[in-house]
């Protein structure tokens, strides 16, 4: 995620290194001052020393300000890059990616971008600065005496043990904690999406019981992670106390032996104090680092969602209804089940066919396969003799439209109808709405087509939203129209004008009407039965008594 910002990251590290070197001006100035005073020098060197120290610290402050500005720009770019990636990726995600997890629940992980922003800023500004300051200080300390070089090595060994040995389980426990956190959020989202369901007897108790179980799992994961972090904190505090004491004792003996000046001892104490203080800051940032690892992992779940191919052959610019041919198509699910097996279907241009099937027969899966939303495990689907899987998906959507159930987003009615496309006029929208008998209802709204739709579709009713979905499909004038049980969910007295428009011989599309309603199926000249994962041709004398008006929402079968 930060790979695209590696140039600016290098600048941040360069600033941090410069700040780390310049902040050593204080202990070095103290060393010179003590030696100068000890030898009874004049006041002029002290003034010069103070001015040099002011210049060094002023430059360090300026570089620190530039570092903070660069990190702020990095945070903004990380946010914008992620938003741009997801806004491009989500409309193209393979439908299989959302079979195991609800899309809205997966998108909760987007908010980990805030963790990435804050954690990366903290580590880049404070963490890198503290690390480089400590490193430069220890190198300078080693130049004073060989014993201090040995002291450096022992100190580094202790730091490595704390960070890498004691913290080896840190990333793993952080990921476990993060997963437990999102499990809680996912369950609360389920309850919020089905509040009426959880008002039924036992619903509230189940919501509380499941939330309690998930909360306990989170607390357990959090406790495991905190133990790792707390051990590192205790060890770093102990190392700080031991190292400071050891340096004071060893430095005192070296001064008494004349191997170290008093100024060097004071400077060494200041350097070690600053280095240990920096290490202490780093230790406190270890949990921030673990949070960053977990956040990047969660965001990786989003940016690694598999998408449809963006390339392919251009879809031939045909005119009039399209031809469709599916040969030996099978679909195997992740569970190992094969709901569609050796299915074949041929539709001639302009043909209107009804595909009947009971609940669970697999009508929606067949619709997905014919629309190119899913790829068959075996077999090929052809559009005008061109294999669907070889065509550019964006161009394919211009000619093949699948309409299914209540599908809308928070925006104006016009945006839900035409997606803000400049090539669609208001007159065309009006014509499409009239075709589904919705124009009068839209015109009666105070803001008409500019009416803002709420999350549930208000002020439109469910039936009106279904007709809006049909109008959206009609507006694009596709060459192949797949209607998956949209009419089944409408009241019987509202279906006649809609089915008449869809099956109009002058319509510019080939129609596949998926239904379990015999009356709707009879409006199509050709009828097929989906059973046992395959299609069977039905003649005019076939018994359709099993197919009464459906009451379940589209997309469930």
XYZ file of C-alpha atoms in Angstrom:
557
model
C 0.000 0.000 0.000
C 2.857 2.349 0.827
C 4.980 1.041 -2.037
C 3.776 3.828 -4.327
C 5.035 6.369 -1.792
C 8.559 4.963 -1.452
C 10.190 8.163 -2.746
C 8.503 10.294 -0.106
C 9.183 7.640 2.519
C 12.859 7.986 1.686
C 12.592 11.748 2.192
C 10.938 11.207 5.592
C 13.753 8.864 6.664
C 16.339 11.376 5.421
C 14.713 14.131 7.478
C 14.625 11.818 10.498
C 18.328 10.998 10.125
C 19.222 14.679 9.883
C 17.096 15.515 12.927
C 18.699 12.648 14.850
C 22.187 13.937 14.111
C 21.342 17.554 14.898
C 19.719 16.725 18.240
C 23.066 15.307 19.367
C 24.266 18.890 19.349
C 22.936 19.277 22.894
C 25.079 16.583 24.614
C 28.104 17.583 22.520
C 27.602 21.224 23.485
C 27.322 20.226 27.144
C 30.585 18.279 26.831
C 32.392 21.275 25.311
C 30.855 23.637 27.858
C 31.993 21.563 30.834
C 35.507 21.231 29.447
C 35.607 24.965 28.671
C 34.410 25.971 32.131
C 36.742 23.480 33.786
C 39.726 25.155 32.140
C 38.466 28.656 33.032
C 38.120 29.991 29.485
C 36.652 33.321 28.424
C 32.969 34.087 27.896
C 33.283 34.471 24.115
C 33.552 30.708 23.399
C 30.432 30.140 25.492
C 28.486 32.686 23.416
C 29.723 31.110 20.179
C 28.807 27.656 21.506
C 25.300 28.828 22.403
C 24.800 30.367 18.962
C 25.978 27.182 17.237
C 23.638 25.121 19.410
C 20.762 27.464 18.541
C 21.509 27.100 14.827
C 21.655 23.300 15.068
C 18.437 23.005 17.073
C 16.699 25.562 14.832
C 17.660 23.569 11.740
C 16.461 20.377 13.452
C 13.121 22.049 14.213
C 12.748 23.192 10.595
C 13.522 19.708 9.283
C 11.054 18.226 11.778
C 8.360 20.580 10.460
C 9.137 19.511 6.877
C 9.013 15.878 7.978
C 5.575 16.360 9.540
C 4.315 18.076 6.383
C 5.563 15.232 4.191
C 3.931 12.634 6.440
C 0.644 14.561 6.338
C 0.711 14.483 2.537
C 1.456 10.760 2.675
C -1.602 10.185 4.871
C -3.834 12.020 2.430
C -2.491 10.125 -0.560
C -2.926 6.750 1.156
C -6.585 7.579 1.814
C -7.256 8.813 -1.715
C -5.418 5.891 -3.327
C -7.489 3.390 -1.350
C -10.762 5.151 -2.178
C -9.828 5.273 -5.864
C -8.845 1.598 -5.867
C -12.054 0.435 -4.167
C -14.351 2.651 -6.239
C -12.797 1.072 -9.340
C -12.611 -2.460 -7.948
C -16.012 -2.971 -6.291
C -18.167 -2.663 -9.437
C -15.906 -5.266 -11.072
C -15.534 -7.758 -8.213
C -16.354 -11.340 -9.111
C -19.673 -12.309 -7.585
C -18.065 -15.355 -5.963
C -16.097 -13.020 -3.681
C -19.283 -12.061 -1.841
C -20.682 -15.567 -1.417
C -18.889 -16.237 1.868
C -18.987 -12.713 3.340
C -21.521 -9.954 2.943
C -20.103 -7.086 0.894
C -21.171 -4.429 3.393
C -19.501 -6.359 6.228
C -16.266 -6.658 4.253
C -16.327 -2.914 3.611
C -16.167 -2.284 7.370
C -12.465 -2.946 6.953
C -12.157 0.280 4.984
C -12.048 2.174 8.272
C -8.713 0.527 9.010
C -7.303 3.107 6.615
C -7.506 5.507 9.563
C -5.338 3.127 11.582
C -2.875 2.938 8.694
C -2.788 6.734 8.455
C -2.273 7.393 12.157
C 0.012 4.432 12.835
C 2.242 5.077 9.837
C 2.453 8.777 10.725
C 3.392 7.975 14.310
C 6.009 5.412 13.303
C 7.480 7.593 10.565
C 7.706 10.747 12.663
C 8.454 9.498 16.160
C 9.555 5.924 15.555
C 12.092 6.532 12.794
C 13.419 9.662 14.505
C 13.867 7.861 17.818
C 15.512 4.893 16.109
C 18.001 6.962 14.131
C 18.713 9.252 17.065
C 19.476 6.239 19.235
C 21.614 4.647 16.509
C 23.695 7.778 15.896
C 24.061 8.329 19.635
C 25.312 4.814 20.262
C 27.812 5.129 17.409
C 29.112 8.367 18.919
C 29.263 6.739 22.337
C 31.383 3.904 20.958
C 33.991 6.435 19.814
C 34.646 7.545 23.396
C 36.115 4.277 24.701
C 36.314 0.541 23.792
C 34.409 -0.303 26.987
C 31.565 1.880 25.782
C 31.627 0.005 22.465
C 31.093 -3.223 24.420
C 28.335 -1.471 26.348
C 26.706 -0.560 23.007
C 26.812 -4.166 21.825
C 25.239 -5.473 25.034
C 22.569 -2.783 24.838
C 21.805 -3.654 21.217
C 21.586 -7.329 22.143
C 19.016 -6.511 24.803
C 17.013 -4.398 22.362
C 17.025 -7.156 19.728
C 15.870 -9.701 22.312
C 13.000 -7.477 23.419
C 11.810 -6.579 19.926
C 12.302 -9.818 18.009
C 12.329 -12.595 20.607
C 9.702 -11.389 23.027
C 7.641 -9.841 20.232
C 7.658 -12.755 17.806
C 3.965 -13.474 18.507
C 2.927 -9.811 18.314
C 1.721 -9.702 14.685
C -0.106 -13.027 15.044
C -1.997 -11.999 18.182
C -2.769 -8.579 16.652
C -4.379 -10.273 13.636
C -6.354 -12.563 15.911
C -7.596 -9.580 17.905
C -8.548 -7.731 14.716
C -10.549 -10.691 13.400
C -12.393 -10.976 16.701
C -13.181 -7.254 16.573
C -14.673 -7.510 13.090
C -16.659 -10.586 14.089
C -18.364 -8.449 16.747
C -18.966 -5.621 14.257
C -20.324 -8.080 11.692
C -22.846 -9.518 14.137
C -24.025 -6.065 15.242
C -24.466 -5.171 11.579
C -26.568 -8.308 11.059
C -28.814 -7.266 13.946
C -29.114 -3.714 12.586
C -30.061 -4.991 9.122
C -32.776 -7.274 10.522
C -34.208 -5.296 13.440
C -37.753 -6.493 12.768
C -36.610 -10.093 12.776
C -34.865 -9.699 16.130
C -38.025 -8.237 17.658
C -39.637 -11.651 17.400
C -39.790 -13.871 20.506
C -36.257 -14.959 21.384
C -34.651 -12.560 18.905
C -33.389 -10.024 21.433
C -32.028 -12.798 23.648
C -30.176 -14.343 20.699
C -28.713 -10.951 19.764
C -27.409 -10.470 23.308
C -26.151 -14.032 23.671
C -24.243 -14.028 20.384
C -22.832 -10.560 21.103
C -21.682 -11.757 24.525
C -19.969 -14.815 23.017
C -18.187 -12.723 20.405
C -17.219 -10.105 22.995
C -15.697 -12.813 25.184
C -13.750 -14.107 22.187
C -12.498 -10.572 21.535
C -11.453 -10.066 25.163
C -9.551 -13.351 25.091
C -7.747 -12.359 21.886
C -7.043 -8.904 23.288
C -5.613 -10.404 26.490
C -3.254 -12.637 24.487
C -2.034 -9.645 22.502
C -1.655 -7.420 25.565
C 0.504 -10.031 27.300
C 2.995 -9.864 24.447
C 3.051 -6.059 24.471
C 3.205 -5.794 28.268
C 6.190 -8.152 28.485
C 8.042 -5.973 26.006
C 7.185 -2.824 27.957
C 8.421 -4.327 31.245
C 11.619 -5.575 29.626
C 12.356 -2.192 28.052
C 11.823 -0.378 31.359
C 14.150 -2.839 33.097
C 16.767 -2.423 30.364
C 16.544 1.353 30.672
C 17.154 1.212 34.427
C 20.031 -1.289 34.209
C 21.752 0.455 31.281
C 21.591 3.907 32.855
C 23.000 2.632 36.143
C 25.711 0.547 34.481
C 26.897 3.458 32.350
C 27.096 5.779 35.341
C 29.198 3.313 37.326
C 31.466 2.356 34.454
C 31.864 5.965 33.340
C 32.764 7.067 36.867
C 35.587 4.519 37.070
C 36.841 5.578 33.621
C 36.907 9.232 34.722
C 38.809 8.336 37.902
C 41.315 6.380 35.812
C 41.733 9.353 33.476
C 40.450 7.415 30.465
C 37.388 9.641 30.099
C 36.889 13.346 30.742
C 34.119 14.665 32.924
C 32.540 16.334 29.904
C 32.566 13.054 27.986
C 30.908 11.281 30.928
C 28.121 13.857 31.112
C 27.700 13.755 27.331
C 27.645 9.941 27.402
C 24.948 9.973 30.092
C 22.878 12.399 28.054
C 23.357 10.332 24.893
C 22.411 7.072 26.599
C 19.461 8.731 28.326
C 18.261 10.045 24.963
C 18.897 6.677 23.284
C 17.064 4.744 25.993
C 14.276 7.285 25.951
C 14.032 6.779 22.204
C 13.997 3.026 22.667
C 11.297 3.406 25.293
C 9.280 5.371 22.747
C 9.888 2.637 20.210
C 8.639 0.037 22.666
C 5.480 2.040 23.215
C 5.139 2.165 19.425
C 5.353 -1.613 19.090
C 1.630 -1.934 19.714
C 1.113 0.757 17.088
C 3.218 -1.325 14.707
C 1.166 -4.440 15.475
C -2.027 -2.463 14.861
C -0.560 -1.315 11.555
C 0.196 -4.921 10.545
C -3.377 -5.979 11.365
C -4.853 -2.965 9.549
C -2.813 -3.608 6.404
C -3.937 -7.242 6.497
C -7.598 -6.186 6.674
C -7.245 -3.626 3.901
C -5.477 -6.303 1.900
C -8.714 -8.297 2.068
C -10.357 -5.493 0.095
C -7.644 -4.587 -2.401
C -7.082 -8.272 -3.190
C -10.722 -8.982 -4.070
C -10.715 -10.764 -7.410
C -12.124 -8.694 -10.243
C -13.362 -9.458 -13.699
C -10.734 -9.145 -16.433
C -10.542 -5.607 -17.750
C -9.262 -6.656 -21.146
C -10.678 -8.928 -23.805
C -12.056 -8.829 -27.301
C -14.307 -5.905 -28.229
C -17.981 -6.836 -28.363
C -19.159 -6.682 -31.999
C -21.386 -3.654 -32.518
C -24.508 -5.514 -33.585
C -27.914 -4.037 -34.229
C -31.166 -5.556 -33.075
C -31.663 -8.515 -30.718
C -28.742 -10.823 -29.978
C -28.390 -14.568 -30.339
C -27.389 -16.662 -27.331
C -26.004 -20.171 -27.278
C -24.966 -22.110 -24.164
C -23.384 -25.503 -24.745
C -22.731 -28.078 -22.002
C -22.573 -25.484 -19.235
C -21.891 -26.688 -15.682
C -21.258 -24.751 -12.489
C -19.471 -26.149 -9.456
C -19.659 -24.172 -6.215
C -16.907 -23.839 -3.602
C -18.797 -26.301 -1.429
C -18.347 -28.950 -4.115
C -22.014 -28.957 -5.147
C -22.887 -28.801 -8.850
C -26.281 -27.074 -9.087
C -26.000 -26.597 -12.870
C -24.940 -29.614 -14.907
C -24.563 -29.933 -18.678
C -27.056 -27.162 -19.429
C -27.660 -26.194 -23.048
C -29.773 -23.354 -24.418
C -30.077 -21.661 -27.788
C -31.940 -18.362 -28.236
C -32.451 -16.897 -31.685
C -32.420 -13.099 -32.155
C -35.659 -11.547 -30.910
C -36.880 -14.744 -29.264
C -38.815 -14.515 -25.983
C -38.462 -17.535 -23.720
C -39.733 -18.253 -20.212
C -37.549 -20.387 -17.956
C -39.636 -21.987 -15.221
C -38.278 -23.516 -12.056
C -39.318 -24.216 -8.512
C -37.616 -22.579 -5.532
C -34.005 -23.722 -5.330
C -33.886 -24.991 -8.905
C -31.029 -22.610 -9.748
C -32.749 -19.987 -11.913
C -30.634 -17.124 -10.565
C -27.444 -19.105 -11.148
C -28.434 -19.745 -14.763
C -29.220 -16.046 -15.204
C -25.774 -15.169 -13.823
C -24.110 -17.581 -16.245
C -25.998 -16.256 -19.268
C -25.193 -12.660 -18.286
C -21.495 -13.403 -17.838
C -21.647 -12.513 -14.142
C -20.412 -16.006 -13.283
C -18.038 -18.117 -15.310
C -19.056 -21.745 -15.912
C -16.852 -24.510 -14.594
C -17.409 -26.390 -17.848
C -18.911 -25.430 -21.177
C -19.140 -22.108 -22.992
C -21.785 -19.410 -23.389
C -21.782 -17.605 -26.754
C -23.228 -14.203 -27.633
C -23.569 -13.871 -31.400
C -21.043 -16.712 -31.781
C -18.531 -14.932 -29.507
C -17.586 -16.693 -26.212
C -18.724 -14.480 -23.330
C -15.567 -15.031 -21.300
C -13.393 -13.606 -24.101
C -15.301 -10.309 -24.379
C -14.613 -7.050 -22.567
C -16.964 -6.998 -19.542
C -17.619 -3.239 -19.749
C -18.733 -3.507 -23.382
C -20.696 -6.678 -22.657
C -22.773 -4.838 -20.020
C -23.887 -2.422 -22.742
C -25.565 -5.261 -24.634
C -26.536 -7.766 -21.924
C -28.567 -6.615 -18.922
C -29.642 -8.714 -15.946
C -32.404 -7.203 -13.808
C -33.121 -8.777 -10.454
C -35.056 -7.571 -7.438
C -34.683 -4.399 -5.416
C -31.399 -2.773 -6.413
C -30.745 0.882 -5.668
C -28.296 3.204 -3.921
C -28.593 6.437 -1.951
C -28.887 9.126 -4.591
C -31.480 10.843 -6.724
C -34.071 8.918 -8.652
C -32.455 10.112 -11.884
C -29.044 8.822 -10.751
C -30.555 5.441 -9.878
C -32.135 5.328 -13.304
C -29.374 6.579 -15.587
C -26.243 6.626 -13.363
C -25.601 10.236 -14.372
C -24.700 9.273 -17.948
C -24.545 12.311 -20.196
C -25.827 10.337 -23.202
C -29.207 9.664 -21.546
C -31.728 12.480 -21.846
C -34.646 13.298 -19.575
C -36.994 12.420 -22.430
C -35.512 8.916 -22.600
C -35.915 8.526 -18.834
C -39.536 9.617 -19.082
C -40.168 7.136 -21.889
C -38.647 4.271 -19.872
C -40.677 5.181 -16.779
C -43.867 5.333 -18.835
C -43.120 1.892 -20.222
C -43.158 0.426 -16.697
C -46.131 2.563 -15.621
C -44.085 4.614 -13.136
C -43.973 8.076 -14.701
C -47.133 9.389 -13.063
C -45.874 8.384 -9.602
C -42.496 10.043 -10.210
C -44.049 13.222 -11.585
C -46.243 13.451 -8.467
C -43.172 13.674 -6.223
C -42.231 17.259 -5.207
C -38.740 16.957 -6.704
C -39.623 14.550 -9.498
C -36.556 12.821 -10.907
C -34.362 14.755 -8.477
C -36.010 13.099 -5.465
C -33.405 11.697 -3.070
C -33.997 8.000 -2.378
C -33.451 6.795 1.177
C -31.626 3.527 2.058
C -34.894 1.565 1.945
C -36.025 3.251 -1.267
C -38.477 5.707 0.310
C -40.515 7.545 -0.874
C -41.000 4.735 -3.417
C -42.776 1.536 -2.433
C -41.218 -1.893 -2.957
C -43.337 -2.480 -6.060
C -42.299 0.884 -7.472
C -38.627 0.091 -6.824
C -39.022 -3.163 -8.759
C -40.528 -1.239 -11.656
C -37.673 1.265 -11.397
C -35.250 -1.652 -11.842
C -37.129 -2.669 -14.984
C -37.081 0.916 -16.251
C -33.308 1.025 -15.728
C -32.932 -2.095 -17.868
C -35.313 -0.826 -20.549
C -33.501 2.524 -20.668
C -30.231 0.914 -21.772
C -32.041 -0.868 -24.654
C -29.951 -4.054 -24.355
C -29.746 -6.665 -27.071
C -30.236 -9.421 -24.489
C -32.497 -8.872 -21.467
C -32.521 -11.348 -18.577
C -35.369 -10.735 -16.083
C -34.911 -12.825 -12.942
C -38.291 -13.094 -11.178
C -38.859 -9.350 -11.135
C -42.464 -9.651 -12.308
C -43.198 -12.516 -9.897
C -42.936 -10.166 -6.926
C -45.408 -7.645 -8.378
C -49.157 -7.801 -7.703
C -51.044 -9.648 -10.448
C -53.012 -6.538 -11.423
C -49.768 -4.609 -12.130
C -48.097 -7.181 -14.354
C -50.062 -6.892 -17.598
C -48.559 -3.661 -19.003
C -45.061 -4.704 -17.932
C -45.087 -8.169 -19.475
C -46.679 -6.696 -22.588
C -43.799 -4.246 -22.950
C -41.137 -6.893 -22.336
C -42.630 -9.344 -24.849
C -43.478 -6.750 -27.498
C -42.324 -8.192 -30.864
C -40.854 -4.788 -31.754
C -38.687 -4.693 -28.603
C -34.948 -4.436 -29.398
C -33.968 -7.387 -27.224
C -33.969 -11.126 -26.927
C -35.763 -11.965 -23.676
C -35.143 -14.694 -21.103
C -37.844 -14.439 -18.418
C -37.001 -16.437 -15.286
C -40.152 -17.162 -13.316
C -42.125 -19.698 -11.349
C -45.477 -18.230 -12.335
C -47.349 -20.165 -15.013
C -49.381 -17.139 -16.149
C -46.226 -15.126 -16.816
C -44.621 -18.054 -18.605
C -47.611 -18.405 -20.941
C -46.960 -14.892 -22.270
C -43.785 -16.213 -23.923
C -44.033 -18.337 -27.074
C -41.389 -20.742 -25.783
C -41.145 -22.279 -22.319
C -38.376 -24.276 -20.661
C -38.270 -26.085 -17.322
C -35.143 -25.947 -15.167
C -34.880 -29.173 -13.224
C -31.911 -31.105 -11.847
C -29.566 -28.442 -13.183
C -30.636 -28.821 -16.814
C -33.281 -27.313 -19.126
C -36.186 -29.311 -20.546
C -38.365 -28.036 -23.390
C -42.087 -27.715 -22.542
C -44.829 -27.926 -25.151
C -48.144 -26.100 -25.050
C -49.836 -29.074 -23.355
C -47.407 -29.283 -20.432
C -48.952 -29.284 -16.958
C -47.928 -26.055 -15.208
C -50.137 -26.453 -12.147
C -47.092 -26.552 -9.853
C -46.187 -22.997 -10.819
C -48.519 -20.695 -8.938
C -47.801 -16.961 -8.423
C -44.546 -16.647 -6.500
C -44.376 -14.893 -3.173
C -40.674 -15.003 -2.418
C -38.396 -12.120 -3.426
C -36.353 -12.378 -6.614
C -32.816 -13.628 -6.445
C -33.558 -16.346 -3.885
C -33.952 -19.171 -6.369
